[in-house]
Amino acid sequence: MAAKIAVLGAGAWGTAVAKAIADKGHDVDIWSHEASTADDINTNHINGQFLPEVELPHNLRAMTDIGQAAEGKEFLILATPSLFLLDTIKKILMVPSIREGQTAIGVITKGFLPTQKGPRLILETLEDYLPGFYHKSLVYIAGPSHAEEVSRGKITGLIAASENAKNSIRFRDLLKSNRLLVFSSFDVRGVQVAAAAKNVIAIAFGILDALKTGAAENGIEDMFGDGTESLLLAAGLNEIQILGRAMGATHAETFTSISGVGDLDVTCRSVFGRNRRFGKEIIEKKLLSSFRDLDDLIGRINEIGYLPEGVVAAKFVKTLIEEHRLKMPISTSLYKILNRELEPLDLLDGLLSNLQ
């Protein structure tokens, strides 16, 4: 029996997830902030701006009225970037089916959210706004995935994490197919930390990648290889686990599963990774030269032309490092680079001295 489903956010990942569900025969409404994107989906059955060259099924319908999209749905998936997620949730609080707790809510956004208590994980922050029905019942969905691959049917694995086992299984069954494998987890906090913090490491990885391939152009010794990248990857995973434990992760295997090492690896190494791309362009295009500091970069992030979530996460991770008194040299160095306190070429010097 087909379910009523909405995805709020018509970026690349939101569109890919909506397509995966629609391909199973469900009617899916997707909310787009941009009218041009909605028109493109409804008229041409593509999302040319965010997911070009992927044909979308006719049972995937776009709309610009967020209330209309959310009302009366059995499943609702939040897919807007972390910068706009709170605004999105505030817009649907008075939707009757949300207010009455009739809709199961999942989240595929990665990152931390700013609050008066400092940066917090997404689900616990959303629970402060949503009716009490949703306390410990939201589902967080993450894993080593790219919209470009999922939308083209490449085999991919995801984690559906929730303290509500029934809801985790419901979203697992909604999403899974012979190409999309979905597993359940109770470690909601660990999965969220891994999904957010890996984007910070991926920017550092992109910087290293650019230094490795352009050593001569940058006037530095050719001393970076595959082993250097693996060193950074392993040390980065260790930092993610350190932060995860400090923030209440409950299962050590979260960080050795697809939501930990798997998501980190694909984010760092894939050509589709926006955070890796941003790190590379810090070197290759000197992107940071146009910005005063990290706050200026975040405030003008639209000028980049794409959204590297790790930029915002780097600021929040730095705050969490200080709050929990953690030693995380990669994340700390990356923050200083984005804040124009360190030059990108100083990244490796700092890492080598701090990792020993």
Short mmCIF file of C-alpha atoms in Angstrom, two decimals:
data_model
loop_
_atom_site.label_atom_id
_atom_site.label_comp_id
_atom_site.label_asym_id
_atom_site.label_seq_id
_atom_site.Cartn_x
_atom_site.Cartn_y
_atom_site.Cartn_z
CA MET A 1 0.00 0.00 0.00
CA ALA A 2 1.42 3.38 -1.02
CA ALA A 3 2.17 5.79 1.81
CA LYS A 4 1.84 9.57 1.80
CA ILE A 5 5.34 11.05 2.00
CA ALA A 6 6.90 14.51 1.90
CA VAL A 7 10.53 15.57 1.68
CA LEU A 8 11.21 19.14 2.79
CA GLY A 9 14.21 20.39 0.85
CA ALA A 10 14.83 19.98 -2.88
CA GLY A 11 18.60 20.07 -2.85
CA ALA A 12 20.60 17.21 -4.31
CA TRP A 13 20.27 14.85 -1.34
CA GLY A 14 16.62 15.61 -0.65
CA THR A 15 15.80 15.04 -4.31
CA ALA A 16 17.76 11.77 -4.45
CA VAL A 17 16.02 10.38 -1.36
CA ALA A 18 12.63 11.49 -2.68
CA LYS A 19 13.38 9.74 -5.98
CA ALA A 20 14.45 6.54 -4.24
CA ILE A 21 11.12 6.43 -2.38
CA ALA A 22 9.06 7.38 -5.44
CA ASP A 23 10.79 4.67 -7.48
CA LYS A 24 9.20 2.16 -5.09
CA GLY A 25 5.73 3.32 -6.15
CA HIS A 26 4.95 5.85 -3.41
CA ASP A 27 3.62 9.33 -4.24
CA VAL A 28 6.13 11.85 -2.89
CA ASP A 29 5.69 15.60 -2.44
CA ILE A 30 8.95 17.55 -2.26
CA TRP A 31 9.04 21.12 -0.99
CA SER A 32 11.35 23.53 -2.75
CA HIS A 33 12.26 26.99 -1.51
CA GLU A 34 13.02 27.98 -5.11
CA ALA A 35 10.02 28.24 -7.43
CA SER A 36 12.26 27.64 -10.43
CA THR A 37 13.35 24.27 -9.01
CA ALA A 38 9.75 23.26 -8.34
CA ASP A 39 8.78 24.21 -11.89
CA ASP A 40 11.71 22.24 -13.29
CA ILE A 41 10.71 19.12 -11.36
CA ASN A 42 7.03 19.34 -12.27
CA THR A 43 7.46 20.34 -15.91
CA ASN A 44 10.67 18.67 -17.03
CA HIS A 45 10.97 15.96 -14.35
CA ILE A 46 14.53 16.91 -13.54
CA ASN A 47 16.21 19.05 -10.89
CA GLY A 48 18.61 20.81 -13.21
CA GLN A 49 20.10 23.08 -10.55
CA PHE A 50 20.90 20.57 -7.84
CA LEU A 51 20.80 17.11 -9.44
CA PRO A 52 21.24 17.55 -13.20
CA GLU A 53 20.83 14.80 -15.78
CA VAL A 54 18.78 12.56 -13.49
CA GLU A 55 15.25 11.83 -14.71
CA LEU A 56 12.71 12.02 -11.91
CA PRO A 57 9.57 9.85 -11.75
CA HIS A 58 6.19 11.44 -12.45
CA ASN A 59 4.91 10.46 -8.98
CA LEU A 60 7.43 12.90 -7.47
CA ARG A 61 5.67 16.28 -7.28
CA ALA A 62 7.25 19.56 -6.19
CA MET A 63 5.55 22.46 -4.44
CA THR A 64 6.54 25.77 -2.87
CA ASP A 65 3.90 25.81 -0.11
CA ILE A 66 5.59 24.08 2.82
CA GLY A 67 2.37 23.68 4.78
CA GLN A 68 0.66 22.00 1.85
CA ALA A 69 3.62 19.68 1.38
CA ALA A 70 3.72 18.62 5.04
CA GLU A 71 0.00 18.26 5.77
CA GLY A 72 -1.53 14.80 6.08
CA LYS A 73 1.65 12.83 5.51
CA GLU A 74 2.49 9.48 7.07
CA PHE A 75 6.21 10.17 6.70
CA LEU A 76 8.03 13.50 6.62
CA ILE A 77 11.76 13.78 5.84
CA LEU A 78 13.62 16.99 6.68
CA ALA A 79 16.34 17.68 4.12
CA THR A 80 17.10 21.41 4.31
CA PRO A 81 20.71 22.43 5.12
CA SER A 82 21.56 22.84 8.80
CA LEU A 83 21.71 26.63 8.42
CA PHE A 84 18.00 26.67 7.58
CA LEU A 85 16.67 23.63 9.43
CA LEU A 86 15.22 25.48 12.42
CA ASP A 87 13.40 27.90 10.12
CA THR A 88 11.96 24.90 8.29
CA ILE A 89 10.68 23.21 11.44
CA LYS A 90 9.12 26.45 12.72
CA LYS A 91 7.13 26.75 9.49
CA ILE A 92 5.41 23.40 9.95
CA LEU A 93 4.65 23.46 13.68
CA MET A 94 1.02 24.46 13.11
CA VAL A 95 0.37 21.88 10.40
CA PRO A 96 -2.49 19.78 11.89
CA SER A 97 -0.96 16.36 11.23
CA ILE A 98 2.30 17.51 12.85
CA ARG A 99 0.59 19.20 15.78
CA GLU A 100 -1.39 16.01 16.44
CA GLY A 101 1.62 13.70 16.12
CA GLN A 102 0.24 11.75 13.17
CA THR A 103 3.39 12.02 11.06
CA ALA A 104 6.63 10.10 11.57
CA ILE A 105 9.57 12.49 11.10
CA GLY A 106 13.02 11.60 9.80
CA VAL A 107 16.02 13.88 9.28
CA ILE A 108 18.75 13.57 6.64
CA THR A 109 20.42 16.94 7.33
CA LYS A 110 23.99 16.77 8.67
CA GLY A 111 25.51 19.19 11.16
CA PHE A 112 24.98 20.86 14.51
CA LEU A 113 22.40 23.51 15.34
CA PRO A 114 23.02 26.79 17.21
CA THR A 115 21.02 27.29 20.41
CA GLN A 116 21.19 29.46 23.51
CA LYS A 117 22.92 26.49 25.17
CA GLY A 118 25.56 26.41 22.45
CA PRO A 119 25.81 24.00 19.50
CA ARG A 120 23.60 20.93 19.91
CA LEU A 121 22.74 17.82 17.97
CA ILE A 122 19.88 18.09 15.50
CA LEU A 123 17.31 15.72 16.97
CA GLU A 124 17.46 17.00 20.54
CA THR A 125 17.14 20.56 19.26
CA LEU A 126 14.13 19.77 17.08
CA GLU A 127 12.47 18.02 20.04
CA ASP A 128 12.45 21.37 21.87
CA TYR A 129 10.18 22.78 19.14
CA LEU A 130 8.01 19.82 18.21
CA PRO A 131 5.02 18.51 20.22
CA GLY A 132 5.78 16.03 22.98
CA PHE A 133 4.69 13.10 20.79
CA TYR A 134 8.05 13.36 19.04
CA HIS A 135 10.28 13.12 22.11
CA LYS A 136 12.76 10.29 21.48
CA SER A 137 10.79 9.26 18.40
CA LEU A 138 12.55 11.17 15.62
CA VAL A 139 14.71 9.17 13.20
CA TYR A 140 18.14 10.26 12.00
CA ILE A 141 19.25 8.88 8.64
CA ALA A 142 22.88 9.00 7.53
CA GLY A 143 25.64 6.94 5.99
CA PRO A 144 28.25 6.86 3.21
CA SER A 145 26.14 8.22 0.40
CA HIS A 146 26.09 10.74 -2.40
CA ALA A 147 23.00 12.04 -4.15
CA GLU A 148 24.63 11.58 -7.54
CA GLU A 149 25.05 7.85 -6.89
CA VAL A 150 21.83 7.06 -5.00
CA SER A 151 19.77 8.77 -7.70
CA ARG A 152 21.44 6.57 -10.32
CA GLY A 153 20.83 3.34 -8.44
CA LYS A 154 24.36 2.71 -7.17
CA ILE A 155 24.40 0.28 -4.23
CA THR A 156 24.55 2.34 -1.03
CA GLY A 157 24.15 1.73 2.71
CA LEU A 158 22.42 3.97 5.26
CA ILE A 159 21.72 3.93 9.00
CA ALA A 160 18.29 4.80 10.43
CA ALA A 161 18.97 5.73 14.07
CA SER A 162 16.28 6.31 16.67
CA GLU A 163 15.51 5.64 20.31
CA ASN A 164 12.13 4.50 19.02
CA ALA A 165 12.79 1.06 17.51
CA LYS A 166 9.44 0.97 15.70
CA ASN A 167 10.08 4.26 13.90
CA SER A 168 13.61 3.21 12.97
CA ILE A 169 12.20 0.07 11.34
CA ARG A 170 9.42 2.06 9.62
CA PHE A 171 11.91 4.40 7.95
CA ARG A 172 14.23 1.49 7.18
CA ASP A 173 11.40 -0.26 5.35
CA LEU A 174 10.34 2.93 3.59
CA LEU A 175 13.80 3.57 2.17
CA LYS A 176 15.30 0.16 1.55
CA SER A 177 15.46 -1.47 -1.86
CA ASN A 178 17.72 -3.94 -3.65
CA ARG A 179 20.13 -1.02 -4.27
CA LEU A 180 19.66 0.93 -1.04
CA LEU A 181 20.53 -1.04 2.10
CA VAL A 182 19.26 0.45 5.37
CA PHE A 183 20.21 -0.67 8.88
CA SER A 184 18.77 0.28 12.26
CA SER A 185 20.70 1.77 15.18
CA PHE A 186 19.87 2.96 18.69
CA ASP A 187 23.00 5.17 18.91
CA VAL A 188 21.28 8.37 17.85
CA ARG A 189 23.95 10.66 19.30
CA GLY A 190 26.90 8.77 17.88
CA VAL A 191 25.45 8.62 14.38
CA GLN A 192 24.68 12.36 14.42
CA VAL A 193 28.17 13.31 15.62
CA ALA A 194 29.79 11.12 12.97
CA ALA A 195 27.64 12.62 10.22
CA ALA A 196 28.46 16.20 11.23
CA ALA A 197 32.11 16.00 12.25
CA LYS A 198 33.28 14.02 9.21
CA ASN A 199 32.62 17.08 7.04
CA VAL A 200 35.26 19.00 9.00
CA ILE A 201 37.83 16.26 8.42
CA ALA A 202 36.89 16.14 4.73
CA ILE A 203 37.84 19.80 4.25
CA ALA A 204 41.26 19.06 5.78
CA PHE A 205 41.51 16.02 3.50
CA GLY A 206 40.78 18.20 0.47
CA ILE A 207 43.54 20.61 1.49
CA LEU A 208 45.95 17.68 1.76
CA ASP A 209 44.78 16.30 -1.58
CA ALA A 210 45.51 19.62 -3.29
CA LEU A 211 48.93 19.85 -1.63
CA LYS A 212 49.70 16.28 -2.66
CA THR A 213 48.83 16.81 -6.33
CA GLY A 214 50.26 20.34 -6.61
CA ALA A 215 53.35 20.30 -4.44
CA ALA A 216 55.59 21.89 -7.08
CA GLU A 217 53.09 24.63 -7.90
CA ASN A 218 52.83 25.49 -4.21
CA GLY A 219 56.59 25.58 -3.75
CA ILE A 220 56.67 22.76 -1.22
CA GLU A 221 58.47 19.46 -1.03
CA ASP A 222 56.73 16.49 -2.61
CA MET A 223 56.29 14.55 0.64
CA PHE A 224 52.60 13.62 0.63
CA GLY A 225 51.39 10.22 -0.53
CA ASP A 226 48.57 7.73 -0.12
CA GLY A 227 49.93 6.86 3.30
CA THR A 228 49.69 10.51 4.35
CA GLU A 229 46.04 10.54 3.38
CA SER A 230 45.41 7.34 5.34
CA LEU A 231 47.16 8.88 8.34
CA LEU A 232 44.83 11.86 8.17
CA LEU A 233 41.78 9.64 7.69
CA ALA A 234 42.61 7.45 10.70
CA ALA A 235 43.47 10.41 12.92
CA GLY A 236 40.29 12.14 11.80
CA LEU A 237 38.19 9.11 12.68
CA ASN A 238 39.80 9.09 16.12
CA GLU A 239 38.76 12.73 16.62
CA ILE A 240 35.19 11.95 15.57
CA GLN A 241 35.07 9.14 18.11
CA ILE A 242 36.53 11.37 20.84
CA LEU A 243 33.83 13.97 20.20
CA GLY A 244 31.13 11.32 19.94
CA ARG A 245 31.99 9.82 23.32
CA ALA A 246 32.03 13.27 24.90
CA MET A 247 28.56 13.96 23.51
CA GLY A 248 26.99 10.75 24.71
CA ALA A 249 27.50 8.14 21.98
CA THR A 250 26.41 4.77 23.32
CA HIS A 251 27.99 2.24 20.96
CA ALA A 252 31.68 2.11 20.06
CA GLU A 253 30.85 0.14 16.91
CA THR A 254 29.03 3.20 15.54
CA PHE A 255 32.41 4.62 14.58
CA THR A 256 33.67 1.44 12.91
CA SER A 257 30.41 0.98 10.98
CA ILE A 258 29.16 2.65 7.82
CA SER A 259 27.98 5.68 9.80
CA GLY A 260 31.53 6.24 11.11
CA VAL A 261 34.46 5.07 9.02
CA GLY A 262 32.24 4.43 5.99
CA ASP A 263 30.77 7.94 5.85
CA LEU A 264 34.13 9.53 6.59
CA ASP A 265 35.90 7.59 3.85
CA VAL A 266 33.40 8.40 1.10
CA THR A 267 33.18 12.06 2.12
CA CYS A 268 36.95 12.42 2.00
CA ARG A 269 37.67 10.41 -1.14
CA SER A 270 34.67 10.79 -3.46
CA VAL A 271 34.76 13.24 -6.36
CA PHE A 272 31.19 14.18 -5.38
CA GLY A 273 32.18 15.40 -1.90
CA ARG A 274 31.51 19.14 -1.55
CA ASN A 275 33.66 19.44 1.58
CA ARG A 276 36.63 17.76 -0.05
CA ARG A 277 36.11 20.02 -3.07
CA PHE A 278 36.07 23.08 -0.83
CA GLY A 279 39.33 22.01 0.84
CA LYS A 280 40.98 21.53 -2.55
CA GLU A 281 39.78 24.93 -3.75
CA ILE A 282 41.22 26.60 -0.65
CA ILE A 283 44.59 25.73 -2.18
CA GLU A 284 43.84 25.69 -5.89
CA LYS A 285 41.63 28.80 -6.04
CA LYS A 286 42.70 30.55 -2.81
CA LEU A 287 39.04 30.72 -1.81
CA LEU A 288 39.66 32.07 1.68
CA SER A 289 41.39 35.20 0.44
CA SER A 290 38.00 36.86 -0.14
CA PHE A 291 36.83 36.42 3.46
CA ARG A 292 37.93 38.13 6.68
CA ASP A 293 37.33 35.21 9.00
CA LEU A 294 35.08 32.20 9.53
CA ASP A 295 32.02 34.27 10.49
CA ASP A 296 32.39 36.28 7.29
CA LEU A 297 32.72 33.04 5.32
CA ILE A 298 29.55 31.59 6.87
CA GLY A 299 27.64 34.83 6.34
CA ARG A 300 28.56 34.89 2.65
CA ILE A 301 28.62 31.15 2.05
CA ASN A 302 26.28 31.49 -0.94
CA GLU A 303 29.14 33.17 -2.82
CA ILE A 304 30.95 29.80 -2.95
CA GLY A 305 28.32 28.44 -5.33
CA TYR A 306 27.72 25.26 -3.33
CA LEU A 307 27.30 24.49 0.36
CA PRO A 308 30.18 22.76 2.18
CA GLU A 309 28.48 21.87 5.48
CA GLY A 310 31.86 21.38 7.14
CA VAL A 311 32.44 25.14 7.18
CA VAL A 312 29.57 25.68 9.60
CA ALA A 313 30.37 22.48 11.50
CA ALA A 314 33.98 23.61 12.03
CA LYS A 315 32.83 26.56 14.10
CA PHE A 316 30.56 24.43 16.25
CA VAL A 317 33.12 21.66 16.67
CA LYS A 318 35.66 24.23 17.94
CA THR A 319 33.12 25.35 20.57
CA LEU A 320 32.46 21.74 21.60
CA ILE A 321 36.19 21.01 21.83
CA GLU A 322 36.55 23.87 24.29
CA GLU A 323 33.39 22.96 26.20
CA HIS A 324 34.45 19.34 26.70
CA ARG A 325 38.21 20.09 26.92
CA LEU A 326 39.15 17.72 24.12
CA LYS A 327 42.36 17.31 22.14
CA MET A 328 41.43 17.30 18.46
CA PRO A 329 44.36 18.81 16.51
CA ILE A 330 42.97 18.29 13.00
CA SER A 331 39.65 19.96 13.75
CA THR A 332 41.35 22.74 15.70
CA SER A 333 43.84 23.44 12.91
CA LEU A 334 41.10 23.41 10.29
CA TYR A 335 39.10 25.93 12.33
CA LYS A 336 42.13 28.23 12.52
CA ILE A 337 42.65 27.98 8.76
CA LEU A 338 39.03 28.88 8.02
CA ASN A 339 39.23 31.71 10.57
CA ARG A 340 42.35 33.07 8.82
CA GLU A 341 44.55 32.43 11.88
CA LEU A 342 46.71 29.87 10.06
CA GLU A 343 47.76 29.53 6.44
CA PRO A 344 46.57 26.36 4.70
CA LEU A 345 50.17 25.27 4.18
CA ASP A 346 50.59 25.18 7.96
CA LEU A 347 48.04 22.37 8.26
CA LEU A 348 50.50 19.50 7.94
CA ASP A 349 53.14 21.05 10.20
CA GLY A 350 50.60 21.37 12.97
CA LEU A 351 49.26 17.86 12.46
CA LEU A 352 52.64 16.16 12.43
CA SER A 353 53.70 17.83 15.65
CA ASN A 354 50.37 17.25 17.41
CA LEU A 355 49.77 13.65 16.37
CA GLN A 356 52.99 12.33 17.89
#
